[in-house]
Tab-separated table of C-alpha atoms in Angstrom:
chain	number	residue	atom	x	y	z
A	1	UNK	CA	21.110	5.283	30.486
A	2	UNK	CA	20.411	2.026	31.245
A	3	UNK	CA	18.426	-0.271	32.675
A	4	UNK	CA	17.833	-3.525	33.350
A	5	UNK	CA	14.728	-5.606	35.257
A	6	UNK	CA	14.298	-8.629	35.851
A	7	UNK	CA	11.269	-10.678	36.955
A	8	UNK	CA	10.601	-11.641	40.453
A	9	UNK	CA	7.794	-13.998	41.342
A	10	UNK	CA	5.238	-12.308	39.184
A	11	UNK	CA	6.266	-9.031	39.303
A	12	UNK	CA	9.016	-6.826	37.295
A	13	UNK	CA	12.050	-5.442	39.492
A	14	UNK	CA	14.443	-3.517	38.262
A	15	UNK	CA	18.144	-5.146	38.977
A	16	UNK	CA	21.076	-2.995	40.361
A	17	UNK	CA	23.892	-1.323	37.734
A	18	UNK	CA	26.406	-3.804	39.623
A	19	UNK	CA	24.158	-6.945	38.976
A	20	UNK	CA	25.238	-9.439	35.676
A	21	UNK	CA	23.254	-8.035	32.467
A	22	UNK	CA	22.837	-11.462	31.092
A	23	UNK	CA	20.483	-12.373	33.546
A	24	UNK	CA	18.290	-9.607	32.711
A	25	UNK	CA	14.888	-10.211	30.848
A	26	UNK	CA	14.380	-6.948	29.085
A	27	UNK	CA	17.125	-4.120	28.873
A	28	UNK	CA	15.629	-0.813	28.030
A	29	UNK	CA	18.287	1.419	26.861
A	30	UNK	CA	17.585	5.319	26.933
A	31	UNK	CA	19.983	7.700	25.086
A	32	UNK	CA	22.575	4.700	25.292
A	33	UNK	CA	26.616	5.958	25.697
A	34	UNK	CA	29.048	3.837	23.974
A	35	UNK	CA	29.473	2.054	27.068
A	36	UNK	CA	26.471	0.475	27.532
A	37	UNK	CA	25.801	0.013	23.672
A	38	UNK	CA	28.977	-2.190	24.055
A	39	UNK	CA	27.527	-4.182	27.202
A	40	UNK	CA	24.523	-5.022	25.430
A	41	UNK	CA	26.647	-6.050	22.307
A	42	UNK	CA	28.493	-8.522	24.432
A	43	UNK	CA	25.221	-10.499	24.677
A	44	UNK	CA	25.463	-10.669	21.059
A	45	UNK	CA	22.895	-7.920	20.479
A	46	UNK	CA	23.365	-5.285	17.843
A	47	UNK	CA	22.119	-1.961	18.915
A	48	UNK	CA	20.509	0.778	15.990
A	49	UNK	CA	21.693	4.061	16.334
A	50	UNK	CA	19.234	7.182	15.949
A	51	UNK	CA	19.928	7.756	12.315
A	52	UNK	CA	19.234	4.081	11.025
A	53	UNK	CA	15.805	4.196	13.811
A	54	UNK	CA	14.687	7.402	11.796
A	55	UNK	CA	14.693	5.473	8.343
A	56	UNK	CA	11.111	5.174	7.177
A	57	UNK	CA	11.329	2.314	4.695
A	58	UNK	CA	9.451	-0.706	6.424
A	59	UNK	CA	12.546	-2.920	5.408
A	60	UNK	CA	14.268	-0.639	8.057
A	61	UNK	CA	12.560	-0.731	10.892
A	62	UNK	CA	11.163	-4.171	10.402
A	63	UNK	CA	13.949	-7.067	9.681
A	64	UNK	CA	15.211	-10.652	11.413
A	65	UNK	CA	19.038	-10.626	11.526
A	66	UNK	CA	20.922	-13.054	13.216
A	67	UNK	CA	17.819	-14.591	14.763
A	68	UNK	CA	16.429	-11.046	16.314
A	69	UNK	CA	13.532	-9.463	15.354
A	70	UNK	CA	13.709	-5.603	14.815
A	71	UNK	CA	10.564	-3.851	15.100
A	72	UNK	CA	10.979	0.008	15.250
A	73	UNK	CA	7.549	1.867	16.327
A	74	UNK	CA	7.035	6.096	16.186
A	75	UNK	CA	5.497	7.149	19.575
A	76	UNK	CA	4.721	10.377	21.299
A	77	UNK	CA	6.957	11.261	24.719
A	78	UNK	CA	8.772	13.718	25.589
A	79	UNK	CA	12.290	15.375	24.963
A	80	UNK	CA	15.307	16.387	27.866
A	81	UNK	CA	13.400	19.902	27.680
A	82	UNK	CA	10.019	18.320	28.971
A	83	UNK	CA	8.704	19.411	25.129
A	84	UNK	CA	6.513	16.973	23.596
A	85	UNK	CA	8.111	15.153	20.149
A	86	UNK	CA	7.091	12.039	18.550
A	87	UNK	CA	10.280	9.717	18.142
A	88	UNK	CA	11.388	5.655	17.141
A	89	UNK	CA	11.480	3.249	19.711
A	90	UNK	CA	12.993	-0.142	18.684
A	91	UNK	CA	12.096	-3.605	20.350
A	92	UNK	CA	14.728	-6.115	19.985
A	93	UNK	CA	13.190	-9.545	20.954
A	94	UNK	CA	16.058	-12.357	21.424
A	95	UNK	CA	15.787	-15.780	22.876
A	96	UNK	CA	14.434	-15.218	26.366
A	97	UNK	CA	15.564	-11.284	26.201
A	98	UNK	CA	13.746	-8.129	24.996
A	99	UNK	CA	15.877	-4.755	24.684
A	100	UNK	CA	14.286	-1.776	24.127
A	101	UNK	CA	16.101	1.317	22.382
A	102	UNK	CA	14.529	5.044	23.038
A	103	UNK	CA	16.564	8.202	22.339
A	104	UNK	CA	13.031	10.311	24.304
A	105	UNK	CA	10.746	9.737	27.179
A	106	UNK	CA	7.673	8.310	26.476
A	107	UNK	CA	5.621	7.975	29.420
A	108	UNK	CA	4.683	4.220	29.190
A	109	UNK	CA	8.118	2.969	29.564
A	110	UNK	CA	8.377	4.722	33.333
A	111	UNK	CA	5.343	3.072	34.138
A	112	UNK	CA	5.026	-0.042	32.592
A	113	UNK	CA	7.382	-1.649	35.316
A	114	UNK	CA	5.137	-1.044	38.398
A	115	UNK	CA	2.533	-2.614	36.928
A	116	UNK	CA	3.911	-4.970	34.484
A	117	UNK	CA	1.744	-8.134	36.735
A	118	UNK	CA	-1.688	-6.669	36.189
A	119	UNK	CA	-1.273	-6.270	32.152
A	120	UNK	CA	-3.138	-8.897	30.239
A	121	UNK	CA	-0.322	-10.832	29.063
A	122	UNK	CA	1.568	-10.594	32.000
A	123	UNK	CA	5.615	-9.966	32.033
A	124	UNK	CA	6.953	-13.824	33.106
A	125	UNK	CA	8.778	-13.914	29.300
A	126	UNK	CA	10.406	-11.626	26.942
A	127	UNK	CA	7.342	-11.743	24.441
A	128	UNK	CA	5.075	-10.866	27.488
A	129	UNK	CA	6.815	-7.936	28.037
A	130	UNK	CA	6.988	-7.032	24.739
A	131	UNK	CA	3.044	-7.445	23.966
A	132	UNK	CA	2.918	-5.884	27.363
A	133	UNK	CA	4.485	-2.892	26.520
A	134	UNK	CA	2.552	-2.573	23.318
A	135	UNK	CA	-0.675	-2.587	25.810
A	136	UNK	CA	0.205	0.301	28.195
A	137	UNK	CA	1.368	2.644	24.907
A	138	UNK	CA	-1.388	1.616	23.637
A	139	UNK	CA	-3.408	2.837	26.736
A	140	UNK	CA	-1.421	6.039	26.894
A	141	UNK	CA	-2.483	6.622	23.446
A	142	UNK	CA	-5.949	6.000	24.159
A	143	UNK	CA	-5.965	8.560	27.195
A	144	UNK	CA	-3.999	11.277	24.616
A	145	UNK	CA	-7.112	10.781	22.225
A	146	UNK	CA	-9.746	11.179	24.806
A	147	UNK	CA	-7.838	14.465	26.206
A	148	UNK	CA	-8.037	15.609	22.444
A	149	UNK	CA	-11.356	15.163	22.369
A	150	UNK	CA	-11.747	17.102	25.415
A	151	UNK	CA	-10.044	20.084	24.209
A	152	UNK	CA	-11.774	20.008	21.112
A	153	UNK	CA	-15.408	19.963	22.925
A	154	UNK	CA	-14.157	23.022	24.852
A	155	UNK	CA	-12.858	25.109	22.254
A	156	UNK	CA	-16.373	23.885	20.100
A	157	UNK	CA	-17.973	25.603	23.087
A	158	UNK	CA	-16.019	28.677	23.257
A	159	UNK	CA	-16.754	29.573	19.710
A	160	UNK	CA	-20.355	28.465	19.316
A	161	UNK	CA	-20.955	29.939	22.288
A	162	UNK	CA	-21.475	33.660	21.337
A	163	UNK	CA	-25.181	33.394	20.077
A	164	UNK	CA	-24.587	36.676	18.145
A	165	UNK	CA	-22.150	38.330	21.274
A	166	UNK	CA	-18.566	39.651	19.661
A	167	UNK	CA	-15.831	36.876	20.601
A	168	UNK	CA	-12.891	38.609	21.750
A	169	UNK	CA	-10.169	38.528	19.574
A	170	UNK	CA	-7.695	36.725	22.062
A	171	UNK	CA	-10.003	33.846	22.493
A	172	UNK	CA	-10.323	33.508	18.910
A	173	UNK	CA	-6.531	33.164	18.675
A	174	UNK	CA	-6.093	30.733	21.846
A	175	UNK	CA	-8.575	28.394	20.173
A	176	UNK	CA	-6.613	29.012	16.888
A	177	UNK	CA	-3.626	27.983	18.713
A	178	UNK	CA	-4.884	24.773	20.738
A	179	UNK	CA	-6.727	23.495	17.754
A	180	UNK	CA	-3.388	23.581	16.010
A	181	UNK	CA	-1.613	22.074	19.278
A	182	UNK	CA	-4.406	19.310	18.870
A	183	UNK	CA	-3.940	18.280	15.549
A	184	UNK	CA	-0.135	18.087	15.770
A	185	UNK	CA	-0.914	15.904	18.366
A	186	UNK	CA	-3.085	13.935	16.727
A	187	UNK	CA	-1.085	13.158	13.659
A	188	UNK	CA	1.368	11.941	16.333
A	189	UNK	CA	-0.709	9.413	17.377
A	190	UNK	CA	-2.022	8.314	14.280
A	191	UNK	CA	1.746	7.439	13.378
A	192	UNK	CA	1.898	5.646	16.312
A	193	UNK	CA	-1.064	3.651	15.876
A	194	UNK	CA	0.520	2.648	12.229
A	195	UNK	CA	3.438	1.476	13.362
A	196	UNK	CA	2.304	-0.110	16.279
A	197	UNK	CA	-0.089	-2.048	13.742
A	198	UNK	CA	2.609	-3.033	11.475
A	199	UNK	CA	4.515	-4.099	14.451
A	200	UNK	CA	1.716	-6.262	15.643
A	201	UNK	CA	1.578	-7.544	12.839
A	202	UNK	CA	5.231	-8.833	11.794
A	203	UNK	CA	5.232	-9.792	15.246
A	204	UNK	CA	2.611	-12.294	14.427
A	205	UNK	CA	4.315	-13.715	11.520
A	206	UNK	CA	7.116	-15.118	13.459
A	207	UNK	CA	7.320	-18.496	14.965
A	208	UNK	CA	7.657	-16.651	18.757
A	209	UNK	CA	3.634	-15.684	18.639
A	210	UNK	CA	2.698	-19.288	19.797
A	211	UNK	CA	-0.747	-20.453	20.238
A	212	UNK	CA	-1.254	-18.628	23.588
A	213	UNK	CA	0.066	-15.212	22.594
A	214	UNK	CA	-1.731	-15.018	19.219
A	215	UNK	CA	-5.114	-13.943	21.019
A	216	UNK	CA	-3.452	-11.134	22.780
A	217	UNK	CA	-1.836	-9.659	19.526
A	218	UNK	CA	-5.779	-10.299	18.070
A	219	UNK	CA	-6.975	-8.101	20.499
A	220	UNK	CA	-4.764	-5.411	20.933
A	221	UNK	CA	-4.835	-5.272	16.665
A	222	UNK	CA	-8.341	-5.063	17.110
A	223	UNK	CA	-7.963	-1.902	19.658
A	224	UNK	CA	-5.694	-0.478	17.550
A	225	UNK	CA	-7.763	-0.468	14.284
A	226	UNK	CA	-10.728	0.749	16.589
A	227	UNK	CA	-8.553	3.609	18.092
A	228	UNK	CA	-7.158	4.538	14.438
A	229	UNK	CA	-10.553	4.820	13.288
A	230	UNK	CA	-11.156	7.236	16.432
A	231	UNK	CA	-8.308	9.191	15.610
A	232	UNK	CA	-9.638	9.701	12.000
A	233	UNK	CA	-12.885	11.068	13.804
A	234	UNK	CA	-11.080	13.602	15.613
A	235	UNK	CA	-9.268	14.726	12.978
A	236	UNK	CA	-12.566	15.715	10.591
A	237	UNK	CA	-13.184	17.434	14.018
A	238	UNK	CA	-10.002	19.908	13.927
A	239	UNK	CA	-10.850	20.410	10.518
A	240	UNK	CA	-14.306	21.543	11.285
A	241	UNK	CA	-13.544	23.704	14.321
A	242	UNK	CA	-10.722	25.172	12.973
A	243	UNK	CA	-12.681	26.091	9.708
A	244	UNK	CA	-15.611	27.157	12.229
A	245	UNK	CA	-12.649	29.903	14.001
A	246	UNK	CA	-11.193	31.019	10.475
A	247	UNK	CA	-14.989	31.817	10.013
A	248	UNK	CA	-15.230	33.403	13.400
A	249	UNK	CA	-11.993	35.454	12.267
A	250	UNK	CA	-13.103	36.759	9.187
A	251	UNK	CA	-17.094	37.580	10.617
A	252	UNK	CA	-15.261	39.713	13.507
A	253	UNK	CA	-12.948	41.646	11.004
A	254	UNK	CA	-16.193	42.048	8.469
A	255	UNK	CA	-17.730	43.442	11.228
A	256	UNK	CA	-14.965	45.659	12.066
A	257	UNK	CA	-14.699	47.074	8.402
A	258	UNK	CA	-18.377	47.322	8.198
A	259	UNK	CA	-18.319	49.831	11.399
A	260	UNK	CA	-15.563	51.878	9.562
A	261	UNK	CA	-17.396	51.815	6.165
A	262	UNK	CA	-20.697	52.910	7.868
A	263	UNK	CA	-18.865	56.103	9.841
A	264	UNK	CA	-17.116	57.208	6.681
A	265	UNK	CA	-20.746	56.613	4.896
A	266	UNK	CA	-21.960	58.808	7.923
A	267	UNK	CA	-19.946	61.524	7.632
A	268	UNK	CA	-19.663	62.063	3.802
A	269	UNK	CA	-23.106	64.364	3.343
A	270	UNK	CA	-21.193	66.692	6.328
A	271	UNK	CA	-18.606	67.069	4.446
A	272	UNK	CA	-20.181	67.867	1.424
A	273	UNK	CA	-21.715	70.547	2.848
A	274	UNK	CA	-18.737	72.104	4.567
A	275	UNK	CA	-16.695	71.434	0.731
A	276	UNK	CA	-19.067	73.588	-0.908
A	277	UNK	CA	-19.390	76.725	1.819
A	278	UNK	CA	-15.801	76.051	1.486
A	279	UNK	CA	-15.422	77.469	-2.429
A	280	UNK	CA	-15.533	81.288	-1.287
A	281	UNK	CA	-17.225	82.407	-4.669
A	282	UNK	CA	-17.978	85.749	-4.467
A	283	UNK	CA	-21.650	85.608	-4.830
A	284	UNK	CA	-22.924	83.305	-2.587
A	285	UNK	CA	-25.718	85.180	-0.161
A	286	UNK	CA	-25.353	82.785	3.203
A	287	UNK	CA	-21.917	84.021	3.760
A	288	UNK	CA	-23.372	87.626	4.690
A	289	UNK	CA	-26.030	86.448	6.789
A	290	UNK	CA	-26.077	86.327	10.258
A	291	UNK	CA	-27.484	82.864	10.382
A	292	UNK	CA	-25.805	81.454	7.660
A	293	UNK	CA	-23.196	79.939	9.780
A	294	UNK	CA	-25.779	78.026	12.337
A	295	UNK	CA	-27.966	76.949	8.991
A	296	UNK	CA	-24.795	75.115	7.506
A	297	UNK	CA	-24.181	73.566	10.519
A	298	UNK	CA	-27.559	72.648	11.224
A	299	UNK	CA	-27.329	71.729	7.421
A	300	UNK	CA	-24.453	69.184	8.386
A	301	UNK	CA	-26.202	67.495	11.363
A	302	UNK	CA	-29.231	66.928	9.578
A	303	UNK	CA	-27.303	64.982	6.229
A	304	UNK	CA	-25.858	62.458	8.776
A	305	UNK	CA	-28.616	61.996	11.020
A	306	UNK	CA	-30.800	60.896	7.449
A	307	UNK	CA	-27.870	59.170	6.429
A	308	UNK	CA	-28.029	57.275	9.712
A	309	UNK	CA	-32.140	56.722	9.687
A	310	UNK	CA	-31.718	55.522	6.367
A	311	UNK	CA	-29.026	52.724	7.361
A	312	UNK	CA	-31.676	51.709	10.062
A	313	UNK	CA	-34.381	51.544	8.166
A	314	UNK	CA	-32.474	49.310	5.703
A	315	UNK	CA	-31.335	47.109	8.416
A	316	UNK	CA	-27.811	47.455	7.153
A	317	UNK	CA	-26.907	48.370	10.923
């Protein structure tokens, strides 16, 4: 898909499919078809494909060729099943043109455009667009880390929660599971904050960050180291709370073999008893008494109730 905006007074419109493309100030190109990778290269504008965006040498994804700059990010969004994925998005910044080339759906590129006049650098130029883009993913980034930390506070509370109650086994393995989701998620963005750094930062090397851009790619560098060092917070976090679960785990199933080691414990004097009034020798003088079955019971019940008073007074129970 394809599609094409334009700016109108200070605000970003998107133009109609029937509308000249060279007028356009920033073409963002989503899964492109051949067709509209061959509009765009009638401007004079060579489009990646998928496999060259992928490549993870920094030669690759950042370059000048032909007077563009190339500058290939990694950024969470979402695939054409609604899953979440982490995937390249390329700016292309030509004279007084950006085009943008996604093969996924991250959420700041639907809604960047409606609000592409109240972003700090504003959207009148191709670079403003560009650093103004940077902003809002770097926003949605921001709002993925605090939700993170959210979900880590709750499952914190779920498992410190028990104060010496038995945490159901289910819970344990939901907060297994989200933990997990969470740090998948968080490696995600800590990609993405690399790359948008590097970015940032070959964007500022060129001669197109003049004097009154520089301070905007200053400050959104700064956010970005700020938010990396955030992200490296939350991550010692998933390590302790999902060390904190595995310990959860393995006190629940030491508890469980403890309760089956104590009732075999329990009911080995009983059957001691019943093994030896088992033998049938032939001189053994309780088998021809009358109360020599009730005494060997009795016998029996007494072992494992000692057995039992014994654990308790030990405190092993």
């Amino acid at each position: 898909m394809l599609y094409a905006y334009q700016t109108s007074g200070e605000r970003l419109i998107r133009r109609g499919p029937t509308e000249p493309l060279a007028e356009a100030l920033w073409i963002d190109l989503y899964r492109p078809q051949p067709p509209q990778i061959a509009a765009v290269a009638a401007l004079g504008i060579a489009v990646p494909t998928l496999a060259d965006m992928e490549e993870i040498e920094i030669s690759n994804r950042l370059y000048r060729e032909n007077g563009l700059d190339y500058m290939t990010v990694v950024i969470p969004g979402q695939d054409l099943a609604k899953q979440q994925i982490s995937g390249p998005v390329t700016f292309i910044l030509a004279p007084g043109r950006l085009i943008t080339v996604r093969h996924h759906a991250p959420r700041p590129f639907e809604t960047y455009a409606e609000r592409a006049d109240r972003t700090g650098p504003g959207c009148a130029t191709a670079d403003q667009i560009f650093l103004g883009l940077i902003e809002e993913i770097t926003g949605r980034l921001a709002d993925l880390l605090e939700g993170s930390g959210r979900s880590l506070d709750e499952v914190s509370r779920s498992i410190f929660r028990s104060q010496g109650q038995n945490i159901p086994p289910q819970l344990l393995q939901g907060a297994l599971e989200k933990v997990g989701r969470q740090g998948e998620l968080l490696g995600n963005i800590q990609l993405a904050l690399l790359t948008l750094e590097r970015a940032l930062s070959f964007y500022g090397q060129t001669e197109r960050s003049g004097a009154a851009l520089r301070p905007v790619v200053k400050s959104q560098t700064r956010d970005i180291a700020a938010m990396e060092v955030h992200a490296d917070f939350l991550s010692q976090r998933v390590a302790l709370v999902t060390d904190a679960t595995l310990g959860m785990i393995n006190l629940t199933q030491n508890a469980t073999v403890r309760i089956v080691s104590v009732v075999a414990v329990l009911f080995l004097p009983p059957t001691l008893v019943a093994s030896v009034y088992g033998m049938n020798f032939a001189h053994m003088p309780e088998l021809s008494q009358s109360w020599g079955y009730p005494a060997a019971l009795i016998l029996m019940v007494a072992s494992a109730a000692a057995t039992y008073l014994w654990f308790r007074w030990k405190n092993w129970l």
